CSV table of C-alpha atoms in Angstrom, one decimal:
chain,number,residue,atom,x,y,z
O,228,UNK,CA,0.0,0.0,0.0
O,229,UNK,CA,1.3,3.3,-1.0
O,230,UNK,CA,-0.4,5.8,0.3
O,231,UNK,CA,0.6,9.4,0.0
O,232,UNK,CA,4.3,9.6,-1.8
O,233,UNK,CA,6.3,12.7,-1.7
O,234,UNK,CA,9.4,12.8,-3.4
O,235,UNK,CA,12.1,14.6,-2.8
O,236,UNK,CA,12.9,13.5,0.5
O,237,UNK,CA,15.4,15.8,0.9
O,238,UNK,CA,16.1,18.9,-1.1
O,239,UNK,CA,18.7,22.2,-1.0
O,240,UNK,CA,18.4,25.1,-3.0
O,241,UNK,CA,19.6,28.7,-3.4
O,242,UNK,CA,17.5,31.7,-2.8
O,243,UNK,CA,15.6,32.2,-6.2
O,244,UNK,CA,16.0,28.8,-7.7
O,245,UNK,CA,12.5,27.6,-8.5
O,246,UNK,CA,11.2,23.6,-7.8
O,247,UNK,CA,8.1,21.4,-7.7
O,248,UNK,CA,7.6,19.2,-4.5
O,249,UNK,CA,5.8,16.0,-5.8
O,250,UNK,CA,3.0,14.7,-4.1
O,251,UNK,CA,0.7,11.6,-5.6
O,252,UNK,CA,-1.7,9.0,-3.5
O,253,UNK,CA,-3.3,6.2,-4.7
O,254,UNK,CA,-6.5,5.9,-2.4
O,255,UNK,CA,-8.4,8.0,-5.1
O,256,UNK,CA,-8.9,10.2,-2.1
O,257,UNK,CA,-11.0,13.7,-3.1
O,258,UNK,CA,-9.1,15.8,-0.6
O,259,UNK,CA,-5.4,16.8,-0.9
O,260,UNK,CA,-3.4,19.1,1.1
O,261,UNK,CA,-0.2,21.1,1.5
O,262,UNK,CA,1.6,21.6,5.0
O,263,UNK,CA,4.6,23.2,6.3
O,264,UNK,CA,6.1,22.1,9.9
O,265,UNK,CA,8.5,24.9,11.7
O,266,UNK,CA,10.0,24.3,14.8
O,267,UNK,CA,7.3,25.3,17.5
O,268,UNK,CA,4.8,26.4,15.5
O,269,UNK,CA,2.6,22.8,14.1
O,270,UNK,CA,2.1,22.4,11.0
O,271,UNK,CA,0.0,25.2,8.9
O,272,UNK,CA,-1.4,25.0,5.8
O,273,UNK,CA,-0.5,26.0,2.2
O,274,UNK,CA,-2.7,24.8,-0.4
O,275,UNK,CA,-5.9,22.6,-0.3
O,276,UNK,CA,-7.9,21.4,-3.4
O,277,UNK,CA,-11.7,19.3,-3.0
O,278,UNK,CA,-11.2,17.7,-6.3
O,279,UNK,CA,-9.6,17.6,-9.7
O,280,UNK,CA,-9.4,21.1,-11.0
O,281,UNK,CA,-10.2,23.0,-7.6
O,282,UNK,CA,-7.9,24.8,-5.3
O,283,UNK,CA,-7.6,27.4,-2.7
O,284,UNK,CA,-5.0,28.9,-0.5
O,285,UNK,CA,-5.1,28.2,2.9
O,286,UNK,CA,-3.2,29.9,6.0
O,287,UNK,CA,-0.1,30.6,4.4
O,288,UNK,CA,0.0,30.3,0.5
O,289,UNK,CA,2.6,33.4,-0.5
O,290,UNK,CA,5.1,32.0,-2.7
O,291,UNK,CA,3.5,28.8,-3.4
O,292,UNK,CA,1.8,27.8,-6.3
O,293,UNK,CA,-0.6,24.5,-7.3
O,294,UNK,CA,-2.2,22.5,-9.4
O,295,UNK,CA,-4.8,19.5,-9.5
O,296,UNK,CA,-5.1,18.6,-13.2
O,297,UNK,CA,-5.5,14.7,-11.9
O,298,UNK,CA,-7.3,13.4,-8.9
O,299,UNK,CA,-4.0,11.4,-7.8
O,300,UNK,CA,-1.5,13.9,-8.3
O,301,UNK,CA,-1.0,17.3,-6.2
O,302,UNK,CA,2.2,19.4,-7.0
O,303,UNK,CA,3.4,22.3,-4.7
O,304,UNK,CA,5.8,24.7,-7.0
O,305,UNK,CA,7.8,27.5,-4.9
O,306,UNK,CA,8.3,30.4,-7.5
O,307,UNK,CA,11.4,31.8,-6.3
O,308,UNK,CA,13.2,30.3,-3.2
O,309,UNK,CA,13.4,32.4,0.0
O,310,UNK,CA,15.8,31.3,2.9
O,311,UNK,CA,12.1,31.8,4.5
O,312,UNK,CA,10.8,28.3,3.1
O,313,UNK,CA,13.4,26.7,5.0
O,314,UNK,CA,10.8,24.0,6.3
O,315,UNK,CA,9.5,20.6,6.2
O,316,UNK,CA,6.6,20.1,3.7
O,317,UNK,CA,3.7,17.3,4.3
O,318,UNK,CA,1.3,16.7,1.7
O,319,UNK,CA,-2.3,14.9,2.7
O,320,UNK,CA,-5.4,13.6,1.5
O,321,UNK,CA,-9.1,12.2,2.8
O,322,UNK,CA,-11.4,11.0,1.1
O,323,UNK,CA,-13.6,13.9,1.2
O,324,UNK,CA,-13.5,17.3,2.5
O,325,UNK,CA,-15.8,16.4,5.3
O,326,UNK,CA,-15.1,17.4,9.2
O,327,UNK,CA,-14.7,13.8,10.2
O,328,UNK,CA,-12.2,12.2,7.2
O,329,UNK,CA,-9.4,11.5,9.0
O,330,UNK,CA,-6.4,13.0,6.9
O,331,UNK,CA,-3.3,10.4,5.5
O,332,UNK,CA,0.0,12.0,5.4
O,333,UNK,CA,3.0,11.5,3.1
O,334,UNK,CA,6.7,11.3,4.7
O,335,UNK,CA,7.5,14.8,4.1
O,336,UNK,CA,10.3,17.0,2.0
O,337,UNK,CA,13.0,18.4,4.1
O,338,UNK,CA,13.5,21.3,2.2
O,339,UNK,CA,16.5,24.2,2.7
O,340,UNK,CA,16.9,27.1,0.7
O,341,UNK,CA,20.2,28.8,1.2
I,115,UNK,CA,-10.4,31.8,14.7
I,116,UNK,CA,-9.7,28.4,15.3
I,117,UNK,CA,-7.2,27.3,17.1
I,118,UNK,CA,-5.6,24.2,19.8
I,119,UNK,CA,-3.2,24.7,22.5
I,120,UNK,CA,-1.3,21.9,23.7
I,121,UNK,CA,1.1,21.7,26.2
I,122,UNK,CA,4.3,21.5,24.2
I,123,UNK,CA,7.1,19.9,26.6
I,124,UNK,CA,9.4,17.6,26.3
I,125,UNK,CA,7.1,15.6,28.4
I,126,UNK,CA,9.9,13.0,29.7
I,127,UNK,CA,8.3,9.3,32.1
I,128,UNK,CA,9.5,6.5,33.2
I,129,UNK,CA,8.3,3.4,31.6
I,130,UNK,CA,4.9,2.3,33.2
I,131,UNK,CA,3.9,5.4,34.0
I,132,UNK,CA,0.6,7.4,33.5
I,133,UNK,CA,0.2,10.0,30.8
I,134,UNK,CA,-1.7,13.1,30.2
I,135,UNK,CA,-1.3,15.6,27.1
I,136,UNK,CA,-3.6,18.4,27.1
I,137,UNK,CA,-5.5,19.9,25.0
I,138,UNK,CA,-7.8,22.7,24.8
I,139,UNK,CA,-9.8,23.9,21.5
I,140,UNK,CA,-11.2,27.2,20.1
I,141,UNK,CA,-14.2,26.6,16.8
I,142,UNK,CA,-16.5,28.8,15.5
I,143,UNK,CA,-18.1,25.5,14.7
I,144,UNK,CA,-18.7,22.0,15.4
I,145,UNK,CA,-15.1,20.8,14.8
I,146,UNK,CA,-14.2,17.2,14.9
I,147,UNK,CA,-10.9,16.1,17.1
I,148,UNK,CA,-7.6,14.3,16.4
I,149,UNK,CA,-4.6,12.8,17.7
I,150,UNK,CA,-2.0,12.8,15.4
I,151,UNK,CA,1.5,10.9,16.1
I,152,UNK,CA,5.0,11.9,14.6
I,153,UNK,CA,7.9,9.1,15.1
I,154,UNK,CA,11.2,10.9,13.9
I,155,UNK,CA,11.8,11.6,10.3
I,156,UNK,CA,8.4,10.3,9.4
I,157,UNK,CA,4.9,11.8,8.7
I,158,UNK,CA,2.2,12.2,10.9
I,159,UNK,CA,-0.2,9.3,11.9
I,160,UNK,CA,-3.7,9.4,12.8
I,161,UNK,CA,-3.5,8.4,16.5
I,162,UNK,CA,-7.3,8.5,17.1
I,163,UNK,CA,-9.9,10.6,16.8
I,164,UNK,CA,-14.0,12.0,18.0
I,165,UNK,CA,-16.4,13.6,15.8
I,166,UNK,CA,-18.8,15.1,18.7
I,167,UNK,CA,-19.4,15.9,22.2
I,168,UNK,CA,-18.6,13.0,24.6
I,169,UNK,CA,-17.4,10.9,22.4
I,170,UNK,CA,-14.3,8.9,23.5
I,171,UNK,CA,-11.8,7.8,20.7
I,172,UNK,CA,-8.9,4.9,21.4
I,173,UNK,CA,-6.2,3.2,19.9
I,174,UNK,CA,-3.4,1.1,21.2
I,175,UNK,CA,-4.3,2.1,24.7
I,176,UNK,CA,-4.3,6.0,24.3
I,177,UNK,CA,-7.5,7.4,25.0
I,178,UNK,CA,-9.3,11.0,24.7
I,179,UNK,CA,-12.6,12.0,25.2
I,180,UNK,CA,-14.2,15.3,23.6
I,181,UNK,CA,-15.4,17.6,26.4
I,182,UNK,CA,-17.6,20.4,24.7
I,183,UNK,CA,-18.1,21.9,28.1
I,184,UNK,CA,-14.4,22.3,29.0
I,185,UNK,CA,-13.3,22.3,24.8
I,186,UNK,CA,-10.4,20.0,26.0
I,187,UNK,CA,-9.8,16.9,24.1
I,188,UNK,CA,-7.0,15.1,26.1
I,189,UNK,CA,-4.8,12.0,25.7
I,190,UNK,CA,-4.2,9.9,28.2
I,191,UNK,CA,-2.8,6.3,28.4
I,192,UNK,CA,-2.2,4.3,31.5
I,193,UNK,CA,0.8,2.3,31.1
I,194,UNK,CA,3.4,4.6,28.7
I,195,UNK,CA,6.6,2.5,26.8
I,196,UNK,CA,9.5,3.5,24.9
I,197,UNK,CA,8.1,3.0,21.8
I,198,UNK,CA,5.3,5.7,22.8
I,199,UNK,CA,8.1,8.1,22.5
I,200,UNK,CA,7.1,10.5,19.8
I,201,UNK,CA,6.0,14.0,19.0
I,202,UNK,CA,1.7,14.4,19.5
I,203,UNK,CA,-0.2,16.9,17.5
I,204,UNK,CA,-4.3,17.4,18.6
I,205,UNK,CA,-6.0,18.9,15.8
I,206,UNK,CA,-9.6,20.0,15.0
I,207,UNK,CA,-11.1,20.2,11.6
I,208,UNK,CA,-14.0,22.7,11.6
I,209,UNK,CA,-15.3,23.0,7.8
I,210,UNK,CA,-18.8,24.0,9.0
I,211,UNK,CA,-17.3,26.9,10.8
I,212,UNK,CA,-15.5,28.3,7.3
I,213,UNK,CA,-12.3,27.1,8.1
I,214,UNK,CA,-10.1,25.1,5.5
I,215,UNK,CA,-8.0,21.7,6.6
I,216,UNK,CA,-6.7,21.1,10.1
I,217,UNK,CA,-6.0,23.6,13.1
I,218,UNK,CA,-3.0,22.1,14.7
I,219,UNK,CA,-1.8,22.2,18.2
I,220,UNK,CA,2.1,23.0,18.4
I,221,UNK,CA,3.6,19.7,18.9
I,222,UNK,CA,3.9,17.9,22.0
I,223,UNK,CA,7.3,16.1,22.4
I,224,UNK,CA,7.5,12.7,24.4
I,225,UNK,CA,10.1,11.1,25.9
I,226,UNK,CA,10.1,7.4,27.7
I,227,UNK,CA,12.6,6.4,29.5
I,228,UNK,CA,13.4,2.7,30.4
């Protein structure tokens, strides 16, 4: 079982290099989500999207980009690296966008940008 | 806004011993409650989780119980081992009170000791 795949695992980049962060699941889940984890502050969200072809920025989306052109797939693209982004990104999906789907996360991208 | 406070630690026991992570909530809504767990360098993991008031989720001896009175949502378990050690994240996911994805607490890092 798969699950939710993230790939890079690990990534470094300089300040205004541009990259995609994968994410695909194979639960054919409706739900998929963006994270970032920082050192005492949880994880807070990027990017959400309900279905194929539907997205919306969540807490903190500046500087992120996305796209859902296929219900499996869910790439995050950073624009122009900022030291800033310096984090650890978890993508997710449910099933559906309802209160009680419990959410399935990937293993994460350590990403640094220098 | 939504939004979870959790006591953040390190939170370091003995082997055997009782444990108790709080957790108190802020909705505008009727928010559902989770558990997540984080082992190091992997993703989260639903832990467990309760949908509405009084409500008691479990799983593999932790336990919390959704208190609408007191908006606390606490884990306890009564006989903590090593491989409990972890980082524990509550979360609330409150789409019928306009919020988007989950609210996380700030982490709560646990340490067992043999």
């Amino acid at each position: 079982n798969a699950g939710v795949t993230q790939t890079p695992k690990f990534q470094v980049l300089k300040t205004g290099q541009s990259m995609t962060l994968q994410c695909a699941q194979d639960m054919n889940h409706e739900y998929m989500s963006w994270y970032r984890q920082d050192p005492g502050m949880g994880l807070r969200l990027i990017h959400y999207s309900v279905g194929a072809g539907i997205t919306d920025q969540g807490e903190v989306p500046n500087g992120y980009n996305v796209s859902r052109s296929t219900t499996e797939d869910f790439p995050l693209r950073l624009l122009s690296a900022a030291p800033s982004q310096t984090s650890v990104y978890f993508c997710a999906s449910s099933l559906s966008s309802g209160d009680n789907q419990p959410q399935h996360f990937g293993d994460g991208t350590r990403l640094s940008i220098l | 806004g939504d939004s979870v406070t959790q006591m953040e630690g390190p939170v370091t026991l003995s082997e055997e011993a009782f444990l108790t992570i709080n957790c108190t909530y802020t909705a505008t809504g009727y928010p559902s409650l989770f558990w997540y767990v984080q082992y190091p360098g992997e993703g989260l993991q639903l832990l467990l989780k309760a949908t509405k008031a009084d409500d008691k989720g479990s799983n593999k001896g932790f336990e919390a119980t959704y208190r609408k009175e007191t908006t606390s949502f606490h884990l306890e378990k009564g006989s903590v081992q090593v491989s409990d050690s972890a980082v524990y994240f509550c979360a609330l996911s409150d789409r019928g009170g306009g919020a988007d994805g989950l609210t996380f607490g700030k982490g709560t890092h646990l340490i067992i000791q043999p």
